[in-house]
Short mmCIF file of C-alpha atoms in Angstrom, two decimals:
data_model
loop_
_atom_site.label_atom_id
_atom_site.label_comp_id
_atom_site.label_asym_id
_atom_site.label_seq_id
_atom_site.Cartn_x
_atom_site.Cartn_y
_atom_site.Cartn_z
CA UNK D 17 -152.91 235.02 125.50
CA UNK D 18 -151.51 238.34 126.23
CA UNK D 19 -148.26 238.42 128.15
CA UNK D 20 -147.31 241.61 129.80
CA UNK D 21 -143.83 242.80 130.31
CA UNK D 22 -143.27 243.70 133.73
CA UNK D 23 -140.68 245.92 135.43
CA UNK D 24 -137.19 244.78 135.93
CA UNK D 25 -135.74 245.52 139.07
CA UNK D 26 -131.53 245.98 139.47
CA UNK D 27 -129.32 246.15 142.20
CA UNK D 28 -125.93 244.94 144.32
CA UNK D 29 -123.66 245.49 147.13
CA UNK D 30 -120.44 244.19 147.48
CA UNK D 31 -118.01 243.12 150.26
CA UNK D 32 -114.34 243.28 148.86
CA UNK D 33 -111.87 242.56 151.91
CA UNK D 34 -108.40 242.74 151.97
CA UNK D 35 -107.95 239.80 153.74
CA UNK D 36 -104.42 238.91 153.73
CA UNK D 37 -101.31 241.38 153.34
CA UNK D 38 -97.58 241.03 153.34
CA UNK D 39 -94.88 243.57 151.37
CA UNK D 40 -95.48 243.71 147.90
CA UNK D 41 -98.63 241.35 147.67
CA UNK D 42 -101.85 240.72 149.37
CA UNK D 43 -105.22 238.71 149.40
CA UNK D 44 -108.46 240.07 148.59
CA UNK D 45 -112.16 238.04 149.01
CA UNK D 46 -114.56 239.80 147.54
CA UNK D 47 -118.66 238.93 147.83
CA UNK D 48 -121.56 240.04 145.39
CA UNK D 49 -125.45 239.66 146.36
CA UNK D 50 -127.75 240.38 143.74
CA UNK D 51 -130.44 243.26 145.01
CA UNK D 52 -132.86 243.01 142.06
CA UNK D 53 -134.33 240.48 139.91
CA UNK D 54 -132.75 236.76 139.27
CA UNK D 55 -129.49 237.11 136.62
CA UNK D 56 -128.13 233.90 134.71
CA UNK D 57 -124.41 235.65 134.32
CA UNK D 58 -122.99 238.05 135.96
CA UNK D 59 -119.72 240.43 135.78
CA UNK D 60 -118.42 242.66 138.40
CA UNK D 61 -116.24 245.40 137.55
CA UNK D 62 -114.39 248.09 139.41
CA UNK D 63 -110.76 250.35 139.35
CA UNK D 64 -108.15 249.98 141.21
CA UNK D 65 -106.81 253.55 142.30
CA UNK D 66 -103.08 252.77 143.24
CA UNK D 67 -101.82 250.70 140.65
CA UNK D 68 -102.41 247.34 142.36
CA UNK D 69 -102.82 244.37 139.66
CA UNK D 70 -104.34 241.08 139.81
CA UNK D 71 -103.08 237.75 140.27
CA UNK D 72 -104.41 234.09 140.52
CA UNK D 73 -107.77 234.44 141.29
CA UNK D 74 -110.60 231.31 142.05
CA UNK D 75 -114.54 230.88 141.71
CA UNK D 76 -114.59 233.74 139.48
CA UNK D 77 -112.52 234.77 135.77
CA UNK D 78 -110.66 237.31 136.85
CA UNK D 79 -109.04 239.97 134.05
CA UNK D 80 -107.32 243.23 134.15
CA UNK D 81 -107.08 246.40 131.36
CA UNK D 82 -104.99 248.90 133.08
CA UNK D 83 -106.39 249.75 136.14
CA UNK D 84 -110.04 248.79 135.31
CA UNK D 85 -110.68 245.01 136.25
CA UNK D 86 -113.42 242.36 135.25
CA UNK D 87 -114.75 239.20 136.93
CA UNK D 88 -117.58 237.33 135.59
CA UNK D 89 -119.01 234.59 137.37
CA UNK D 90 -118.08 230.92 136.56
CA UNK D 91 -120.73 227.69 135.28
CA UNK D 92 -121.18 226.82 139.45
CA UNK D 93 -121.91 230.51 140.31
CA UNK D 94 -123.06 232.07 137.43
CA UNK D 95 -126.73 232.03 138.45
CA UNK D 96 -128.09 234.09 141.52
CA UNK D 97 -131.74 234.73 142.93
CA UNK D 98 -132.57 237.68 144.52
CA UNK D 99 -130.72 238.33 148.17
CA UNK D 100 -128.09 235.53 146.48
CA UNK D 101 -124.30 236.41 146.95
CA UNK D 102 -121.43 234.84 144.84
CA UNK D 103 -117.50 234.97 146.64
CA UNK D 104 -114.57 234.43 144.86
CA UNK D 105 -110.78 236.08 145.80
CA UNK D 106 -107.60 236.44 144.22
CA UNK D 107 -103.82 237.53 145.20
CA UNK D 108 -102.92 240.46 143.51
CA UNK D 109 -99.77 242.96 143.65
CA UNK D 110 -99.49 246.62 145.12
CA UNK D 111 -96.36 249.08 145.58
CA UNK D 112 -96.98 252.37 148.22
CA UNK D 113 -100.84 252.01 149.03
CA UNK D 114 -102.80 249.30 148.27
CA UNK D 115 -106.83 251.14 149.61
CA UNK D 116 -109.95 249.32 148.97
CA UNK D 117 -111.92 250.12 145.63
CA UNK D 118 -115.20 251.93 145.09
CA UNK D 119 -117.02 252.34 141.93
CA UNK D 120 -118.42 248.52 141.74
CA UNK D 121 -120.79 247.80 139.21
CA UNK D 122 -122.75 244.68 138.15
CA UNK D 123 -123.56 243.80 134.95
CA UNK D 124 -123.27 247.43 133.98
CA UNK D 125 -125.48 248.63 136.82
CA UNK D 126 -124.02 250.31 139.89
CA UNK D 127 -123.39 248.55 143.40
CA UNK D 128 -125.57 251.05 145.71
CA UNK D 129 -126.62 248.83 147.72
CA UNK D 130 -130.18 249.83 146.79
CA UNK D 131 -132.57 248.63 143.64
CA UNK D 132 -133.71 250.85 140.73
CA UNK D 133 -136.48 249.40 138.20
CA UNK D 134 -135.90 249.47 134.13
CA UNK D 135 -139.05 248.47 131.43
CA UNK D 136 -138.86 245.48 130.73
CA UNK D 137 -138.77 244.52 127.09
CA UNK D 138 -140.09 241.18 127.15
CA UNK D 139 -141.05 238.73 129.87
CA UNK D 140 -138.50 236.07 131.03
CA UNK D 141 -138.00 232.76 129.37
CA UNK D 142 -136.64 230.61 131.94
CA UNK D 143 -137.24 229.92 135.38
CA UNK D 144 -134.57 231.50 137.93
CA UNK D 145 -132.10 229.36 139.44
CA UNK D 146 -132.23 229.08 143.25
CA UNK D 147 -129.04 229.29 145.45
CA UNK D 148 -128.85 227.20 148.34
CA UNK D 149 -128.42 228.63 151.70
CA UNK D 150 -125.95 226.37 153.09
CA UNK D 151 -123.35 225.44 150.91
CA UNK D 152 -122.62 221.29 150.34
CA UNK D 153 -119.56 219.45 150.87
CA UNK D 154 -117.19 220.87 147.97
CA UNK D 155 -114.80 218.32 146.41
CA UNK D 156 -113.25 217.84 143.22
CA UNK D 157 -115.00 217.72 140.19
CA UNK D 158 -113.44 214.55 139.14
CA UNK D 159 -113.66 212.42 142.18
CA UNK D 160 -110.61 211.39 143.70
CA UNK D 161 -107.71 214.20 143.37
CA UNK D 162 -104.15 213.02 141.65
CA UNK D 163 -101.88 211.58 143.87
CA UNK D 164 -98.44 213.29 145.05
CA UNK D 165 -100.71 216.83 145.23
CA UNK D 166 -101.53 218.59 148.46
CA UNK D 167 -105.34 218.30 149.46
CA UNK D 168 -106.83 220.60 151.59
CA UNK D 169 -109.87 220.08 154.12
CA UNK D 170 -111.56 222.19 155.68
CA UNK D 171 -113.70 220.34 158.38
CA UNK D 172 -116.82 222.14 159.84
CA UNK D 173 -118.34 220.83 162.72
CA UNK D 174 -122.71 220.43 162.30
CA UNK D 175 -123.11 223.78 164.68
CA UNK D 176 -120.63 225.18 162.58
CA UNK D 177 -122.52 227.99 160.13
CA UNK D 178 -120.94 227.49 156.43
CA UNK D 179 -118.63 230.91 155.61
CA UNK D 180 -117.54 231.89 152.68
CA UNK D 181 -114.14 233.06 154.19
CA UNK D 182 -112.83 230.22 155.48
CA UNK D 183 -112.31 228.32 152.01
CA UNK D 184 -111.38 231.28 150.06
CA UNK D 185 -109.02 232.52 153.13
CA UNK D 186 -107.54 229.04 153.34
CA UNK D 187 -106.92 228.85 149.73
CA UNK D 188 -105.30 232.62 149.85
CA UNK D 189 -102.69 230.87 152.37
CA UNK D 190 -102.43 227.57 150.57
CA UNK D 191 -101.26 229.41 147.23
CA UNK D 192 -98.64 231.45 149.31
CA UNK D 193 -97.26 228.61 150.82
CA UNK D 194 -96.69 227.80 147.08
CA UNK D 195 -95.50 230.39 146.03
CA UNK D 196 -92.64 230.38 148.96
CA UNK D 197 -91.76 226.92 147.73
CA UNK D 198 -90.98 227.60 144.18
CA UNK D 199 -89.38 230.73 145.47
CA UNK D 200 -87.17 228.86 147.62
CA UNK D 201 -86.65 225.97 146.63
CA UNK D 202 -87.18 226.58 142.31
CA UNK D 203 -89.66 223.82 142.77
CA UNK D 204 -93.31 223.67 144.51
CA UNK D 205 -96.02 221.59 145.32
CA UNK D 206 -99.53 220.87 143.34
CA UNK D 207 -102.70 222.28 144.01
CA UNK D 208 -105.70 220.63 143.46
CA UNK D 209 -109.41 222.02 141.98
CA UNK D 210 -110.88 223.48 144.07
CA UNK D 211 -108.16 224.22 146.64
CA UNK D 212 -109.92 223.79 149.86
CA UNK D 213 -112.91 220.91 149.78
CA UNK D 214 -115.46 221.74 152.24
CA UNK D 215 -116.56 218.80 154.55
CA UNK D 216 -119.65 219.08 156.20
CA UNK D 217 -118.89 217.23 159.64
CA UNK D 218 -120.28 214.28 161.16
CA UNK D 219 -120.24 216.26 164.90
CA UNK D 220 -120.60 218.73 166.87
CA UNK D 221 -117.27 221.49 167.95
CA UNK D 222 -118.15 219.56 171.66
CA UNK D 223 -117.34 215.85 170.08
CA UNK D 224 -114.44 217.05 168.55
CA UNK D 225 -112.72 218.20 171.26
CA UNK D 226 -114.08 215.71 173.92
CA UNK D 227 -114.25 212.91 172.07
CA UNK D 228 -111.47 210.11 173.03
CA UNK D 229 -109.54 212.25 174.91
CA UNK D 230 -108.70 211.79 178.37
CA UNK D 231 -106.91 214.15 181.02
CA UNK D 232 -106.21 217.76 180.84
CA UNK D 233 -103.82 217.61 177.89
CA UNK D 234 -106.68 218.24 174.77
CA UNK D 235 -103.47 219.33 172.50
CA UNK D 236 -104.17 216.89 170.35
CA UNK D 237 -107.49 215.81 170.30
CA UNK D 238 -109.36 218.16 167.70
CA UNK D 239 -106.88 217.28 165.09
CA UNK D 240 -106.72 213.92 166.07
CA UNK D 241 -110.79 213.03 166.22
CA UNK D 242 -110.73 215.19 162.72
CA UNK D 243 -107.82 213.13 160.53
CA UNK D 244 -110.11 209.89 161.81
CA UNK D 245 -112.92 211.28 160.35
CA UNK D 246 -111.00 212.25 156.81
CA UNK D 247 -109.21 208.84 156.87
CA UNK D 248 -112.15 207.22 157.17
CA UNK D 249 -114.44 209.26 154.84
CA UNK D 250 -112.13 210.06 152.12
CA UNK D 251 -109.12 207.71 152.52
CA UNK D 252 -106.49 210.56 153.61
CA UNK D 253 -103.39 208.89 153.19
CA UNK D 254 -100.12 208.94 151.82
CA UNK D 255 -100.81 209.46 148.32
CA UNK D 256 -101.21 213.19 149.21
CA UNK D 257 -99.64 215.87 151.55
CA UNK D 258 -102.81 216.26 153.84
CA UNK D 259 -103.48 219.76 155.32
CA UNK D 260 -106.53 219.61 157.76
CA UNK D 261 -108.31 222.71 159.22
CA UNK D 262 -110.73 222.40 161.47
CA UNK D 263 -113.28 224.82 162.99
CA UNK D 264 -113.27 223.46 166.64
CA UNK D 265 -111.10 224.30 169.41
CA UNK D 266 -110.84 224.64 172.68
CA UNK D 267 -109.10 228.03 173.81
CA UNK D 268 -105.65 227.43 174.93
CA UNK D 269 -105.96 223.55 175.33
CA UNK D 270 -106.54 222.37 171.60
CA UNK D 271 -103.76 222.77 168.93
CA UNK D 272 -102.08 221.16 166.05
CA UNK D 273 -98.80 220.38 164.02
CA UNK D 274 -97.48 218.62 161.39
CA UNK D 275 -95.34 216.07 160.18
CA UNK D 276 -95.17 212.24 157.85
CA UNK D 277 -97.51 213.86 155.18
CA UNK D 278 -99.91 216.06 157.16
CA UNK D 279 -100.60 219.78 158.10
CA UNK D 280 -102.58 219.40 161.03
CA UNK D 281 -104.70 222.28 162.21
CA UNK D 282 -107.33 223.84 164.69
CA UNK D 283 -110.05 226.20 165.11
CA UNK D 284 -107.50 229.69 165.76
CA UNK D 285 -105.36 228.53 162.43
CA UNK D 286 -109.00 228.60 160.56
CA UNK D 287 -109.79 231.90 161.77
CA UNK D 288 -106.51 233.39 161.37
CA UNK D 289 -106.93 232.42 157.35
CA UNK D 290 -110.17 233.48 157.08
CA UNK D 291 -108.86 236.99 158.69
CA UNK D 292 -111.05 237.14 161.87
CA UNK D 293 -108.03 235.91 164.40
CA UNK D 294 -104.71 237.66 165.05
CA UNK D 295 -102.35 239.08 162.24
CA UNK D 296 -102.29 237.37 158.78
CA UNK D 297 -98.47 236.72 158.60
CA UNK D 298 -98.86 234.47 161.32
CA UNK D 299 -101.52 232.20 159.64
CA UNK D 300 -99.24 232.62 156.44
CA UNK D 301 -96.21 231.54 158.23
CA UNK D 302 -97.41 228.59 160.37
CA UNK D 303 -98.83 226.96 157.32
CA UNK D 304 -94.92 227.30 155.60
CA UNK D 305 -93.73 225.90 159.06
CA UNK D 306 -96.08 223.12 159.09
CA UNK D 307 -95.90 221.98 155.37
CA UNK D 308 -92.10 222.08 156.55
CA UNK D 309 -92.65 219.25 158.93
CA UNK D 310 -95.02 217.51 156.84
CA UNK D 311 -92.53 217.36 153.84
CA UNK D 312 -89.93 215.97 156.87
CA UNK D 313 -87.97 218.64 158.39
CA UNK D 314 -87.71 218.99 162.10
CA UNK D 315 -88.28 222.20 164.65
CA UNK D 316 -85.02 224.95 164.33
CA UNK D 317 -83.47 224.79 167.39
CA UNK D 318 -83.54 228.54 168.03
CA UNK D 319 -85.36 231.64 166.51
CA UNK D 320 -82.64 231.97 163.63
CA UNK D 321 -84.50 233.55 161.05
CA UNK D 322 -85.52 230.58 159.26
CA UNK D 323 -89.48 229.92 158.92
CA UNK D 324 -89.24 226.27 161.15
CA UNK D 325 -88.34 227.86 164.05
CA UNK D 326 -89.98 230.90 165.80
CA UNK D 327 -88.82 233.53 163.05
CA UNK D 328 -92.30 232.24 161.20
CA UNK D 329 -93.97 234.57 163.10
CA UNK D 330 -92.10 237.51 161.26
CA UNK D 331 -93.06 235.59 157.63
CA UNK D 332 -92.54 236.35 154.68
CA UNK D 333 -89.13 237.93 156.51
CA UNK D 334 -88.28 234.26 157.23
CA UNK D 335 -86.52 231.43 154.90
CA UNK D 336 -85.19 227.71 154.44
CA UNK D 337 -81.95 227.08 155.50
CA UNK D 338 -79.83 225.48 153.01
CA UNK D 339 -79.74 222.05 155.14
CA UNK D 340 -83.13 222.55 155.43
CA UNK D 341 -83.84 223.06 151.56
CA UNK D 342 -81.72 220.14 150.92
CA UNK D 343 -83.68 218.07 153.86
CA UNK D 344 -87.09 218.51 151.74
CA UNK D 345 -85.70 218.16 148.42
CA UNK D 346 -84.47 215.10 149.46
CA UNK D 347 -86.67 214.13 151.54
CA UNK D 348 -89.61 211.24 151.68
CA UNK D 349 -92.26 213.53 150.18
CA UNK D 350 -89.10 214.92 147.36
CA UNK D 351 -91.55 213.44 144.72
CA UNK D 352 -94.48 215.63 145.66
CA UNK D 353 -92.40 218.76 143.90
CA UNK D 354 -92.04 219.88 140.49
#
């Protein structure tokens, strides 16, 4: 049999969004879709032009040389068809500008956004890998997380489409709210792998917000209808710090809050992390104010600068009180810090 070598066809575009940004630091989220034939490995590389640098990254292995940076794909993302994309994000530094790079290539071949074709040197030996088109619930590898970490949901109703954003914008906040604990506190909480786990919903946005709730007051009820459905699927309880974000909300009735172990949160706090609501700060500094009541501290009387009263809104130019650092470190959840 005579096997012919055919023509290879390369291409990419990326998305890289700044997605979060606060004095000194910022998020980025950054999306590859490969334009040309199936790869089994890839690595994306581009310059920064202003001296930024990279931090903690996730769903990618993120490295930096200067100002040129790598990130190469990881075992769960490694393969992609054609028209397949691959997301991952990190936190990184900047000082004066921090402007969005150009210059992306992927695996050596330019990001045009357009394919070019290269002979083919001999004909491929495995069969592609398909990528799904809706991505499945995402939970730890292990099972079960360890106990006395903070686990992260992010609930998405059935008529809600799966978006990359939302996990990797809700992990960017989750990771900031860290780092403001260590930084105030010299001790933080525990993140688990991955950060956020995606849970496909049972229901509709509709059920969520209607369902057992009476009246006009529907404050409540999203959050409410969605830590039933975690309790009940995954046995949310007290052996973590539970932060809930759910995509369902209805506008200026439906809320959230936090307090006795749980962060919990609705549709506009979701949108705000995955940057498509309302400045970032405030999605940055609501989740500090929230872990603040879940860990056991109470509402600041007045806007006095500290992040559990209205000075959150003005994060990361907000801080714990002494009391109120002594209040958590002391506090019923004391043990979830290290």
């Amino acid at each position: 049999m005579t096997m012919t070598a055919h023509a290879a066809a390369a291409g990419c575009q990326v998305s890289y969004t700044v997605s979060s940004q606060w004095q000194g630091g910022f998020g980025a989220s950054v999306a590859v879709t490969n334009l040309g034939d199936p790869i089994n490995g890839w690595t994306l590389r581009w310059s920064f032009g202003a001296g930024q640098t990279v931090g903690q990254a996730w769903n990618a292995t993120v490295t930096q040389s200067g100002a040129a940076v790598t990130a190469a794909g990881v075992s769960y993302n490694a393969a992609l068809a054609t028209g397949a994309s691959a997301s991952f994000g990190f936190n990184g530094t900047w000082t004066g500008s921090n402007p969005v790079p150009t210059g992306f290539t992927l695996n050596n071949v330019a990001c045009t956004g357009s394919t070019t074709t290269t002979p083919a040197t001999s004909p491929p030996t495995t069969k592609p890998t398909t990528t799904p088109t809706t991505a499945p619930t995402t939970a730890p590898p292990n099972g079960t997380p360890p106990a006395r970490t903070v686990r992260v949901y992010w609930l998405k109703p059935t008529d809600k489409a799966f978006d990359q954003r939302y996990p990797d914008g809700i992990t960017s906040v989750m990771k900031e709210a860290q780092r403001f604990f260590k930084a105030q506190l010299g001790k933080t909480f525990t993140l688990n792998n991955p950060v956020v786990e995606v849970v496909n919903g049972l229901h509709d946005t509709n059920w969520y917000i209607t369902n057992n709730c009476t009246g006009s007051d529907h404050y409540w009820c999203v959050v409410d209808n969605g830590q039933r459905e975690l309790q009940q699927r995954f046995g949310a309880d007290s052996r973590w710090i539970n932060v809930e974000e759910v995509s369902a909300e209805e506008t200026n009735k439906s809320g959230g809050g936090g307090g006795n172990g749980w962060v919990l949160l609705s549709g506009h706090d979701a949108d705000g992390a995955a940057g498509v609501n309302g400045p970032i700060n405030r999605w940055y500094g609501g989740m500090v104010h929230e872990l603040g009541h879940a860990f056991g501290l109470p509402d600041a009387t007045s806007t006095d600068g500290t992040c559990m009263s209205a000075s959150l809104y003005d994060y990361p130019n907000c801080t714990f009180s002494q009391t109120q650092k002594n209040g958590i470190l002391n506090g019923p959840f004391a043990s979830f810090l290290s």
